[in-house]
Amino acid sequence: MNICFLGGGNMAGAMISGLLNKDHNPALIRVIESNSEKRLALENKFNVSTEAEFKKINGNEIIVLAVKPQQAESVLKSISSEISNQLILSIAAGIKIDSIEKWVGGHKNIVRSMPNMCAQIQLGVTALFTQEALDTKNKVAVEEIAGAIGEFIWLEDESKMDAVTAISGSGPAYIFYFLNAFIESAIELGLSRSEAEKLCGKTLLGASHLASDHLNDLQNLIASVASKGGTTEEGLKQLESNKLNETLLKATRAAFEKSKKLGSEFN
């Protein structure tokens, strides 16, 4: 599977790393990136070939659009004459398939994806969408690339991408925000920073592993910790009285609306 990355940012690097960890041949990967520092870093770290500017797209290459959203139109128009039957996999946030199709002259073999930050450690989750049915070869290729950085799901409606952005795209920051507040709370209660970081970090990690096997039964997990009249129940009362659920809904709704607004600017 020959892959050409248009852009060599963090997510492209995460995908390359994931593919190489799955024993993909680095000789079959190339990156087109104008930034010389990024090019050198990718060459040194992954031993893949890089180019400063677009020259030619081979007929059997999968094209991964990994540029910033505001660069997508100019980059795609610059390669439109080279596009025939290649598969385009876009990880450019907010760019709709209709726009990509228009910028490459009506080409329809396109998949839009939304990976998240956890792809950097191959524990990401990626949403995938295509308007046209893919042949078996291309579907397998897309799933191999997405699977190299974690789990993936196929969406039946492109409009759900804004919700994906608000949840899994922005979600890691919400978790980091919670963990930071958790650590600061522990310090306020008298623990040292090193003690707080160890206790809070490992608690979150362990609870996440437990939750992953019981996602449809989280209320029972909560109840298993919160004994009647105990300390956990008292703490949960505070979370409920301060409307944590409502606050989280407001946060994800705000991110969702912002995603829609930004998407309309790029398309």
PDB file of C-alpha atoms in Angstrom:
ATOM      1  CA  MET A   1       0.000   0.000   0.000  1.00  0.00           C
ATOM      2  CA  ASN A   2       1.633   3.217  -1.240  1.00  0.00           C
ATOM      3  CA  ILE A   3       0.663   6.283   0.792  1.00  0.00           C
ATOM      4  CA  CYS A   4       1.347   9.938   0.064  1.00  0.00           C
ATOM      5  CA  PHE A   5       0.777  12.364   2.941  1.00  0.00           C
ATOM      6  CA  LEU A   6      -0.007  15.912   1.893  1.00  0.00           C
ATOM      7  CA  GLY A   7       1.244  17.634   5.049  1.00  0.00           C
ATOM      8  CA  GLY A   8       3.591  16.427   7.758  1.00  0.00           C
ATOM      9  CA  GLY A   9       2.032  17.674  10.991  1.00  0.00           C
ATOM     10  CA  ASN A  10       1.485  15.836  14.275  1.00  0.00           C
ATOM     11  CA  MET A  11      -1.404  13.698  13.077  1.00  0.00           C
ATOM     12  CA  ALA A  12       0.448  12.641   9.932  1.00  0.00           C
ATOM     13  CA  GLY A  13       3.370  11.679  12.162  1.00  0.00           C
ATOM     14  CA  ALA A  14       1.057   9.688  14.441  1.00  0.00           C
ATOM     15  CA  MET A  15      -0.378   7.816  11.465  1.00  0.00           C
ATOM     16  CA  ILE A  16       3.058   7.056  10.048  1.00  0.00           C
ATOM     17  CA  SER A  17       4.224   5.828  13.454  1.00  0.00           C
ATOM     18  CA  GLY A  18       1.162   3.601  13.786  1.00  0.00           C
ATOM     19  CA  LEU A  19       1.621   2.147  10.305  1.00  0.00           C
ATOM     20  CA  LEU A  20       5.290   1.376  10.912  1.00  0.00           C
ATOM     21  CA  ASN A  21       4.394  -0.282  14.217  1.00  0.00           C
ATOM     22  CA  LYS A  22       2.105  -2.516  12.146  1.00  0.00           C
ATOM     23  CA  ASP A  23       5.124  -3.409   9.971  1.00  0.00           C
ATOM     24  CA  HIS A  24       4.212  -1.199   7.038  1.00  0.00           C
ATOM     25  CA  ASN A  25       7.219  -0.674   4.758  1.00  0.00           C
ATOM     26  CA  PRO A  26       8.566   2.903   5.189  1.00  0.00           C
ATOM     27  CA  ALA A  27       9.679   2.820   1.553  1.00  0.00           C
ATOM     28  CA  LEU A  28       5.986   2.862   0.577  1.00  0.00           C
ATOM     29  CA  ILE A  29       5.328   6.120   2.460  1.00  0.00           C
ATOM     30  CA  ARG A  30       6.219   9.621   1.332  1.00  0.00           C
ATOM     31  CA  VAL A  31       5.361  13.043   2.708  1.00  0.00           C
ATOM     32  CA  ILE A  32       4.977  16.358   0.922  1.00  0.00           C
ATOM     33  CA  GLU A  33       5.713  19.099   3.452  1.00  0.00           C
ATOM     34  CA  SER A  34       6.982  22.628   2.796  1.00  0.00           C
ATOM     35  CA  ASN A  35       8.391  23.122   6.316  1.00  0.00           C
ATOM     36  CA  SER A  36      12.027  21.990   6.265  1.00  0.00           C
ATOM     37  CA  GLU A  37      12.174  21.270  10.015  1.00  0.00           C
ATOM     38  CA  LYS A  38       9.140  18.989   9.836  1.00  0.00           C
ATOM     39  CA  ARG A  39      10.560  17.217   6.784  1.00  0.00           C
ATOM     40  CA  LEU A  40      13.894  16.559   8.479  1.00  0.00           C
ATOM     41  CA  ALA A  41      12.182  15.365  11.662  1.00  0.00           C
ATOM     42  CA  LEU A  42      10.030  12.884   9.720  1.00  0.00           C
ATOM     43  CA  GLU A  43      13.000  11.595   7.726  1.00  0.00           C
ATOM     44  CA  ASN A  44      15.121  11.097  10.818  1.00  0.00           C
ATOM     45  CA  LYS A  45      12.408   9.557  12.962  1.00  0.00           C
ATOM     46  CA  PHE A  46      10.662   7.303  10.446  1.00  0.00           C
ATOM     47  CA  ASN A  47      13.075   6.890   7.522  1.00  0.00           C
ATOM     48  CA  VAL A  48      10.396   7.893   5.013  1.00  0.00           C
ATOM     49  CA  SER A  49      10.976   9.994   1.909  1.00  0.00           C
ATOM     50  CA  THR A  50       9.874  13.616   1.944  1.00  0.00           C
ATOM     51  CA  GLU A  51       9.516  16.372  -0.638  1.00  0.00           C
ATOM     52  CA  ALA A  52       9.299  20.140  -0.222  1.00  0.00           C
ATOM     53  CA  GLU A  53       6.603  20.553  -2.843  1.00  0.00           C
ATOM     54  CA  PHE A  54       4.200  18.548  -4.919  1.00  0.00           C
ATOM     55  CA  LYS A  55       5.685  16.949  -8.035  1.00  0.00           C
ATOM     56  CA  LYS A  56       3.602  13.976  -9.054  1.00  0.00           C
ATOM     57  CA  ILE A  57       0.993  11.676  -7.547  1.00  0.00           C
ATOM     58  CA  ASN A  58       1.322   8.058  -8.588  1.00  0.00           C
ATOM     59  CA  GLY A  59      -1.770   6.257  -9.831  1.00  0.00           C
ATOM     60  CA  ASN A  60      -1.633   3.605  -7.105  1.00  0.00           C
ATOM     61  CA  GLU A  61      -1.039   5.942  -4.154  1.00  0.00           C
ATOM     62  CA  ILE A  62      -3.507   6.607  -1.376  1.00  0.00           C
ATOM     63  CA  ILE A  63      -3.539  10.347  -0.761  1.00  0.00           C
ATOM     64  CA  VAL A  64      -3.864  11.427   2.866  1.00  0.00           C
ATOM     65  CA  LEU A  65      -4.913  15.073   3.076  1.00  0.00           C
ATOM     66  CA  ALA A  66      -3.191  16.157   6.300  1.00  0.00           C
ATOM     67  CA  VAL A  67      -2.840  19.909   5.814  1.00  0.00           C
ATOM     68  CA  LYS A  68      -4.482  22.648   7.859  1.00  0.00           C
ATOM     69  CA  PRO A  69      -8.114  23.295   6.816  1.00  0.00           C
ATOM     70  CA  GLN A  70      -7.320  26.734   5.385  1.00  0.00           C
ATOM     71  CA  GLN A  71      -4.694  25.150   3.097  1.00  0.00           C
ATOM     72  CA  ALA A  72      -6.899  22.349   1.794  1.00  0.00           C
ATOM     73  CA  GLU A  73      -8.415  24.139  -1.206  1.00  0.00           C
ATOM     74  CA  SER A  74      -5.136  25.394  -2.689  1.00  0.00           C
ATOM     75  CA  VAL A  75      -3.344  22.083  -2.089  1.00  0.00           C
ATOM     76  CA  LEU A  76      -6.096  19.991  -3.660  1.00  0.00           C
ATOM     77  CA  LYS A  77      -6.444  22.284  -6.660  1.00  0.00           C
ATOM     78  CA  SER A  78      -2.692  22.032  -7.210  1.00  0.00           C
ATOM     79  CA  ILE A  79      -2.905  18.225  -7.565  1.00  0.00           C
ATOM     80  CA  SER A  80      -6.274  17.987  -9.318  1.00  0.00           C
ATOM     81  CA  SER A  81      -4.673  17.247 -12.701  1.00  0.00           C
ATOM     82  CA  GLU A  82      -2.948  14.210 -11.158  1.00  0.00           C
ATOM     83  CA  ILE A  83      -6.108  12.697  -9.721  1.00  0.00           C
ATOM     84  CA  SER A  84      -7.626   9.770 -11.575  1.00  0.00           C
ATOM     85  CA  ASN A  85      -8.804   6.806  -9.520  1.00  0.00           C
ATOM     86  CA  GLN A  86      -6.759   7.353  -6.352  1.00  0.00           C
ATOM     87  CA  LEU A  87      -8.342   7.169  -2.936  1.00  0.00           C
ATOM     88  CA  ILE A  88      -8.287  10.425  -0.973  1.00  0.00           C
ATOM     89  CA  LEU A  89      -8.427  10.084   2.817  1.00  0.00           C
ATOM     90  CA  SER A  90      -8.935  13.475   4.428  1.00  0.00           C
ATOM     91  CA  ILE A  91      -8.025  14.237   8.027  1.00  0.00           C
ATOM     92  CA  ALA A  92      -8.437  17.996   7.464  1.00  0.00           C
ATOM     93  CA  ALA A  93     -10.851  19.137  10.180  1.00  0.00           C
ATOM     94  CA  GLY A  94     -14.125  20.629   9.000  1.00  0.00           C
ATOM     95  CA  ILE A  95     -13.625  20.065   5.266  1.00  0.00           C
ATOM     96  CA  LYS A  96     -16.666  18.396   3.743  1.00  0.00           C
ATOM     97  CA  ILE A  97     -16.518  15.755   1.036  1.00  0.00           C
ATOM     98  CA  ASP A  98     -18.480  17.941  -1.416  1.00  0.00           C
ATOM     99  CA  SER A  99     -15.764  20.601  -1.155  1.00  0.00           C
ATOM    100  CA  ILE A 100     -12.958  18.094  -1.702  1.00  0.00           C
ATOM    101  CA  GLU A 101     -14.800  16.674  -4.700  1.00  0.00           C
ATOM    102  CA  LYS A 102     -15.215  20.157  -6.188  1.00  0.00           C
ATOM    103  CA  TRP A 103     -11.557  21.120  -5.629  1.00  0.00           C
ATOM    104  CA  VAL A 104     -10.270  17.977  -7.379  1.00  0.00           C
ATOM    105  CA  GLY A 105     -12.563  18.273 -10.378  1.00  0.00           C
ATOM    106  CA  GLY A 106     -15.414  15.939  -9.503  1.00  0.00           C
ATOM    107  CA  HIS A 107     -13.393  12.985  -8.181  1.00  0.00           C
ATOM    108  CA  LYS A 108     -15.589  10.865  -5.887  1.00  0.00           C
ATOM    109  CA  ASN A 109     -13.273   8.270  -4.328  1.00  0.00           C
ATOM    110  CA  ILE A 110     -13.058  10.211  -1.051  1.00  0.00           C
ATOM    111  CA  VAL A 111     -13.208   9.320   2.657  1.00  0.00           C
ATOM    112  CA  ARG A 112     -13.468  11.962   5.352  1.00  0.00           C
ATOM    113  CA  SER A 113     -12.081  11.106   8.769  1.00  0.00           C
ATOM    114  CA  MET A 114     -11.777  12.640  12.210  1.00  0.00           C
ATOM    115  CA  PRO A 115      -9.037  11.074  14.361  1.00  0.00           C
ATOM    116  CA  ASN A 116      -8.172  12.404  17.789  1.00  0.00           C
ATOM    117  CA  MET A 117      -5.059  13.260  19.789  1.00  0.00           C
ATOM    118  CA  CYS A 118      -4.763   9.809  21.352  1.00  0.00           C
ATOM    119  CA  ALA A 119      -3.657   8.566  17.929  1.00  0.00           C
ATOM    120  CA  GLN A 120      -0.186   9.653  19.072  1.00  0.00           C
ATOM    121  CA  ILE A 121      -0.020   6.549  21.273  1.00  0.00           C
ATOM    122  CA  GLN A 122      -2.149   4.345  18.980  1.00  0.00           C
ATOM    123  CA  LEU A 123      -5.118   4.619  21.358  1.00  0.00           C
ATOM    124  CA  GLY A 124      -7.133   7.023  19.235  1.00  0.00           C
ATOM    125  CA  VAL A 125     -10.612   6.683  17.871  1.00  0.00           C
ATOM    126  CA  THR A 126     -11.373   7.778  14.308  1.00  0.00           C
ATOM    127  CA  ALA A 127     -14.732   8.479  12.708  1.00  0.00           C
ATOM    128  CA  LEU A 128     -14.959   7.688   8.978  1.00  0.00           C
ATOM    129  CA  PHE A 129     -17.479   8.723   6.338  1.00  0.00           C
ATOM    130  CA  THR A 130     -17.808   8.302   2.592  1.00  0.00           C
ATOM    131  CA  GLN A 131     -20.598   9.323   0.235  1.00  0.00           C
ATOM    132  CA  GLU A 132     -19.749   6.655  -2.316  1.00  0.00           C
ATOM    133  CA  ALA A 133     -19.459   2.936  -1.638  1.00  0.00           C
ATOM    134  CA  LEU A 134     -15.814   1.882  -1.558  1.00  0.00           C
ATOM    135  CA  ASP A 135     -14.543  -1.221  -3.278  1.00  0.00           C
ATOM    136  CA  THR A 136     -13.136  -3.891  -0.985  1.00  0.00           C
ATOM    137  CA  LYS A 137      -9.503  -2.952  -1.620  1.00  0.00           C
ATOM    138  CA  ASN A 138      -9.998   0.702  -0.719  1.00  0.00           C
ATOM    139  CA  LYS A 139     -12.154  -0.032   2.316  1.00  0.00           C
ATOM    140  CA  VAL A 140      -9.534  -2.417   3.659  1.00  0.00           C
ATOM    141  CA  ALA A 141      -6.836   0.215   3.041  1.00  0.00           C
ATOM    142  CA  VAL A 142      -8.766   2.926   4.902  1.00  0.00           C
ATOM    143  CA  GLU A 143      -9.440   0.632   7.831  1.00  0.00           C
ATOM    144  CA  GLU A 144      -5.785  -0.447   7.916  1.00  0.00           C
ATOM    145  CA  ILE A 145      -4.660   3.190   8.154  1.00  0.00           C
ATOM    146  CA  ALA A 146      -7.294   4.111  10.759  1.00  0.00           C
ATOM    147  CA  GLY A 147      -6.683   0.886  12.671  1.00  0.00           C
ATOM    148  CA  ALA A 148      -2.972   1.661  12.908  1.00  0.00           C
ATOM    149  CA  ILE A 149      -3.746   4.544  15.296  1.00  0.00           C
ATOM    150  CA  GLY A 150      -6.482   2.890  17.368  1.00  0.00           C
ATOM    151  CA  GLU A 151     -10.161   2.102  16.907  1.00  0.00           C
ATOM    152  CA  PHE A 152     -12.510   3.442  14.226  1.00  0.00           C
ATOM    153  CA  ILE A 153     -16.205   3.743  13.445  1.00  0.00           C
ATOM    154  CA  TRP A 154     -18.049   4.364  10.166  1.00  0.00           C
ATOM    155  CA  LEU A 155     -20.722   7.073  10.221  1.00  0.00           C
ATOM    156  CA  GLU A 156     -23.825   6.915   8.048  1.00  0.00           C
ATOM    157  CA  ASP A 157     -24.291  10.699   8.009  1.00  0.00           C
ATOM    158  CA  GLU A 158     -21.563  13.292   7.423  1.00  0.00           C
ATOM    159  CA  SER A 159     -23.376  15.855   9.568  1.00  0.00           C
ATOM    160  CA  LYS A 160     -22.390  13.775  12.623  1.00  0.00           C
ATOM    161  CA  MET A 161     -18.776  14.864  12.114  1.00  0.00           C
ATOM    162  CA  ASP A 162     -19.452  18.058  14.097  1.00  0.00           C
ATOM    163  CA  ALA A 163     -20.596  15.953  17.054  1.00  0.00           C
ATOM    164  CA  VAL A 164     -17.516  13.746  16.671  1.00  0.00           C
ATOM    165  CA  THR A 165     -15.339  16.864  16.752  1.00  0.00           C
ATOM    166  CA  ALA A 166     -17.028  18.044  19.956  1.00  0.00           C
ATOM    167  CA  ILE A 167     -16.768  14.653  21.670  1.00  0.00           C
ATOM    168  CA  SER A 168     -13.698  12.644  20.645  1.00  0.00           C
ATOM    169  CA  GLY A 169     -11.863  15.492  18.912  1.00  0.00           C
ATOM    170  CA  SER A 170     -12.091  17.959  21.798  1.00  0.00           C
ATOM    171  CA  GLY A 171     -12.648  15.291  24.458  1.00  0.00           C
ATOM    172  CA  PRO A 172      -9.016  14.696  25.486  1.00  0.00           C
ATOM    173  CA  ALA A 173      -8.788  18.339  26.576  1.00  0.00           C
ATOM    174  CA  TYR A 174     -11.860  17.905  28.801  1.00  0.00           C
ATOM    175  CA  ILE A 175     -10.204  14.887  30.434  1.00  0.00           C
ATOM    176  CA  PHE A 176      -6.936  16.790  30.935  1.00  0.00           C
ATOM    177  CA  TYR A 177      -8.905  19.702  32.429  1.00  0.00           C
ATOM    178  CA  PHE A 178     -10.672  17.359  34.868  1.00  0.00           C
ATOM    179  CA  LEU A 179      -7.419  15.643  35.831  1.00  0.00           C
ATOM    180  CA  ASN A 180      -5.705  18.970  36.457  1.00  0.00           C
ATOM    181  CA  ALA A 181      -8.581  20.102  38.696  1.00  0.00           C
ATOM    182  CA  PHE A 182      -8.505  16.720  40.476  1.00  0.00           C
ATOM    183  CA  ILE A 183      -4.775  17.127  41.196  1.00  0.00           C
ATOM    184  CA  GLU A 184      -5.229  20.687  42.456  1.00  0.00           C
ATOM    185  CA  SER A 185      -8.025  19.468  44.756  1.00  0.00           C
ATOM    186  CA  ALA A 186      -5.755  16.783  46.171  1.00  0.00           C
ATOM    187  CA  ILE A 187      -3.042  19.362  46.876  1.00  0.00           C
ATOM    188  CA  GLU A 188      -5.623  21.601  48.575  1.00  0.00           C
ATOM    189  CA  LEU A 189      -6.417  18.692  50.898  1.00  0.00           C
ATOM    190  CA  GLY A 190      -2.794  18.513  52.032  1.00  0.00           C
ATOM    191  CA  LEU A 191      -1.098  16.058  49.666  1.00  0.00           C
ATOM    192  CA  SER A 192       2.183  16.969  47.972  1.00  0.00           C
ATOM    193  CA  ARG A 193       2.149  17.544  44.216  1.00  0.00           C
ATOM    194  CA  SER A 194       3.986  14.289  43.538  1.00  0.00           C
ATOM    195  CA  GLU A 195       1.551  12.385  45.761  1.00  0.00           C
ATOM    196  CA  ALA A 196      -1.435  14.102  44.141  1.00  0.00           C
ATOM    197  CA  GLU A 197      -0.215  13.437  40.597  1.00  0.00           C
ATOM    198  CA  LYS A 198       0.437   9.757  41.327  1.00  0.00           C
ATOM    199  CA  LEU A 199      -2.869   9.146  43.110  1.00  0.00           C
ATOM    200  CA  CYS A 200      -5.042  11.125  40.676  1.00  0.00           C
ATOM    201  CA  GLY A 201      -3.304   9.945  37.511  1.00  0.00           C
ATOM    202  CA  LYS A 202      -3.413   6.260  38.405  1.00  0.00           C
ATOM    203  CA  THR A 203      -6.990   6.561  39.685  1.00  0.00           C
ATOM    204  CA  LEU A 204      -8.098   7.991  36.342  1.00  0.00           C
ATOM    205  CA  LEU A 205      -6.152   5.377  34.400  1.00  0.00           C
ATOM    206  CA  GLY A 206      -7.500   2.460  36.403  1.00  0.00           C
ATOM    207  CA  ALA A 207     -11.068   3.757  36.380  1.00  0.00           C
ATOM    208  CA  SER A 208     -10.878   4.216  32.606  1.00  0.00           C
ATOM    209  CA  HIS A 209      -9.838   0.592  32.147  1.00  0.00           C
ATOM    210  CA  LEU A 210     -12.665  -0.602  34.388  1.00  0.00           C
ATOM    211  CA  ALA A 211     -15.188   1.612  32.608  1.00  0.00           C
ATOM    212  CA  SER A 212     -14.160   0.386  29.144  1.00  0.00           C
ATOM    213  CA  ASP A 213     -15.631  -3.036  29.941  1.00  0.00           C
ATOM    214  CA  HIS A 214     -18.833  -1.624  31.482  1.00  0.00           C
ATOM    215  CA  LEU A 215     -19.797   1.358  29.317  1.00  0.00           C
ATOM    216  CA  ASN A 216     -23.444   0.292  29.235  1.00  0.00           C
ATOM    217  CA  ASP A 217     -23.558  -0.113  33.005  1.00  0.00           C
ATOM    218  CA  LEU A 218     -21.756   2.890  34.449  1.00  0.00           C
ATOM    219  CA  GLN A 219     -24.425   3.577  37.079  1.00  0.00           C
ATOM    220  CA  ASN A 220     -23.675   0.208  38.676  1.00  0.00           C
ATOM    221  CA  LEU A 221     -19.965   1.033  38.695  1.00  0.00           C
ATOM    222  CA  ILE A 222     -20.737   4.303  40.469  1.00  0.00           C
ATOM    223  CA  ALA A 223     -22.948   2.504  42.973  1.00  0.00           C
ATOM    224  CA  SER A 224     -20.223  -0.089  43.625  1.00  0.00           C
ATOM    225  CA  VAL A 225     -17.949   2.706  44.907  1.00  0.00           C
ATOM    226  CA  ALA A 226     -20.558   4.908  46.582  1.00  0.00           C
ATOM    227  CA  SER A 227     -21.649   3.110  49.746  1.00  0.00           C
ATOM    228  CA  LYS A 228     -24.817   4.404  51.403  1.00  0.00           C
ATOM    229  CA  GLY A 229     -23.918   7.209  53.786  1.00  0.00           C
ATOM    230  CA  GLY A 230     -20.236   7.043  52.853  1.00  0.00           C
ATOM    231  CA  THR A 231     -17.619   9.501  51.642  1.00  0.00           C
ATOM    232  CA  THR A 232     -18.140   8.905  47.905  1.00  0.00           C
ATOM    233  CA  GLU A 233     -21.858   9.513  48.172  1.00  0.00           C
ATOM    234  CA  GLU A 234     -21.166  12.826  49.893  1.00  0.00           C
ATOM    235  CA  GLY A 235     -18.779  13.869  47.129  1.00  0.00           C
ATOM    236  CA  LEU A 236     -21.224  12.837  44.382  1.00  0.00           C
ATOM    237  CA  LYS A 237     -23.921  14.988  45.976  1.00  0.00           C
ATOM    238  CA  GLN A 238     -21.685  18.008  45.383  1.00  0.00           C
ATOM    239  CA  LEU A 239     -21.131  17.092  41.726  1.00  0.00           C
ATOM    240  CA  GLU A 240     -24.876  16.716  41.241  1.00  0.00           C
ATOM    241  CA  SER A 241     -25.808  19.893  43.084  1.00  0.00           C
ATOM    242  CA  ASN A 242     -23.304  21.830  40.989  1.00  0.00           C
ATOM    243  CA  LYS A 243     -24.856  20.348  37.828  1.00  0.00           C
ATOM    244  CA  LEU A 244     -21.735  18.719  36.396  1.00  0.00           C
ATOM    245  CA  ASN A 245     -23.846  16.937  33.751  1.00  0.00           C
ATOM    246  CA  GLU A 246     -25.328  20.238  32.626  1.00  0.00           C
ATOM    247  CA  THR A 247     -21.927  21.903  32.486  1.00  0.00           C
ATOM    248  CA  LEU A 248     -20.491  19.106  30.360  1.00  0.00           C
ATOM    249  CA  LEU A 249     -23.466  19.296  27.999  1.00  0.00           C
ATOM    250  CA  LYS A 250     -22.941  23.046  27.632  1.00  0.00           C
ATOM    251  CA  ALA A 251     -19.254  22.504  26.898  1.00  0.00           C
ATOM    252  CA  THR A 252     -19.837  19.871  24.229  1.00  0.00           C
ATOM    253  CA  ARG A 253     -22.690  21.908  22.714  1.00  0.00           C
ATOM    254  CA  ALA A 254     -20.421  24.958  22.455  1.00  0.00           C
ATOM    255  CA  ALA A 255     -17.714  22.895  20.748  1.00  0.00           C
ATOM    256  CA  PHE A 256     -20.335  21.389  18.408  1.00  0.00           C
ATOM    257  CA  GLU A 257     -21.639  24.810  17.360  1.00  0.00           C
ATOM    258  CA  LYS A 258     -18.096  26.107  16.864  1.00  0.00           C
ATOM    259  CA  SER A 259     -17.280  23.106  14.682  1.00  0.00           C
ATOM    260  CA  LYS A 260     -20.294  23.836  12.474  1.00  0.00           C
ATOM    261  CA  LYS A 261     -19.331  27.483  12.187  1.00  0.00           C
ATOM    262  CA  LEU A 262     -15.708  26.750  11.287  1.00  0.00           C
ATOM    263  CA  GLY A 263     -16.803  24.108   8.794  1.00  0.00           C
ATOM    264  CA  SER A 264     -19.008  26.600   6.970  1.00  0.00           C
ATOM    265  CA  GLU A 265     -16.015  28.946   6.624  1.00  0.00           C
ATOM    266  CA  PHE A 266     -13.832  26.336   4.941  1.00  0.00           C
ATOM    267  CA  ASN A 267     -16.401  24.965   2.498  1.00  0.00           C
TER     268      ASN A 267
END
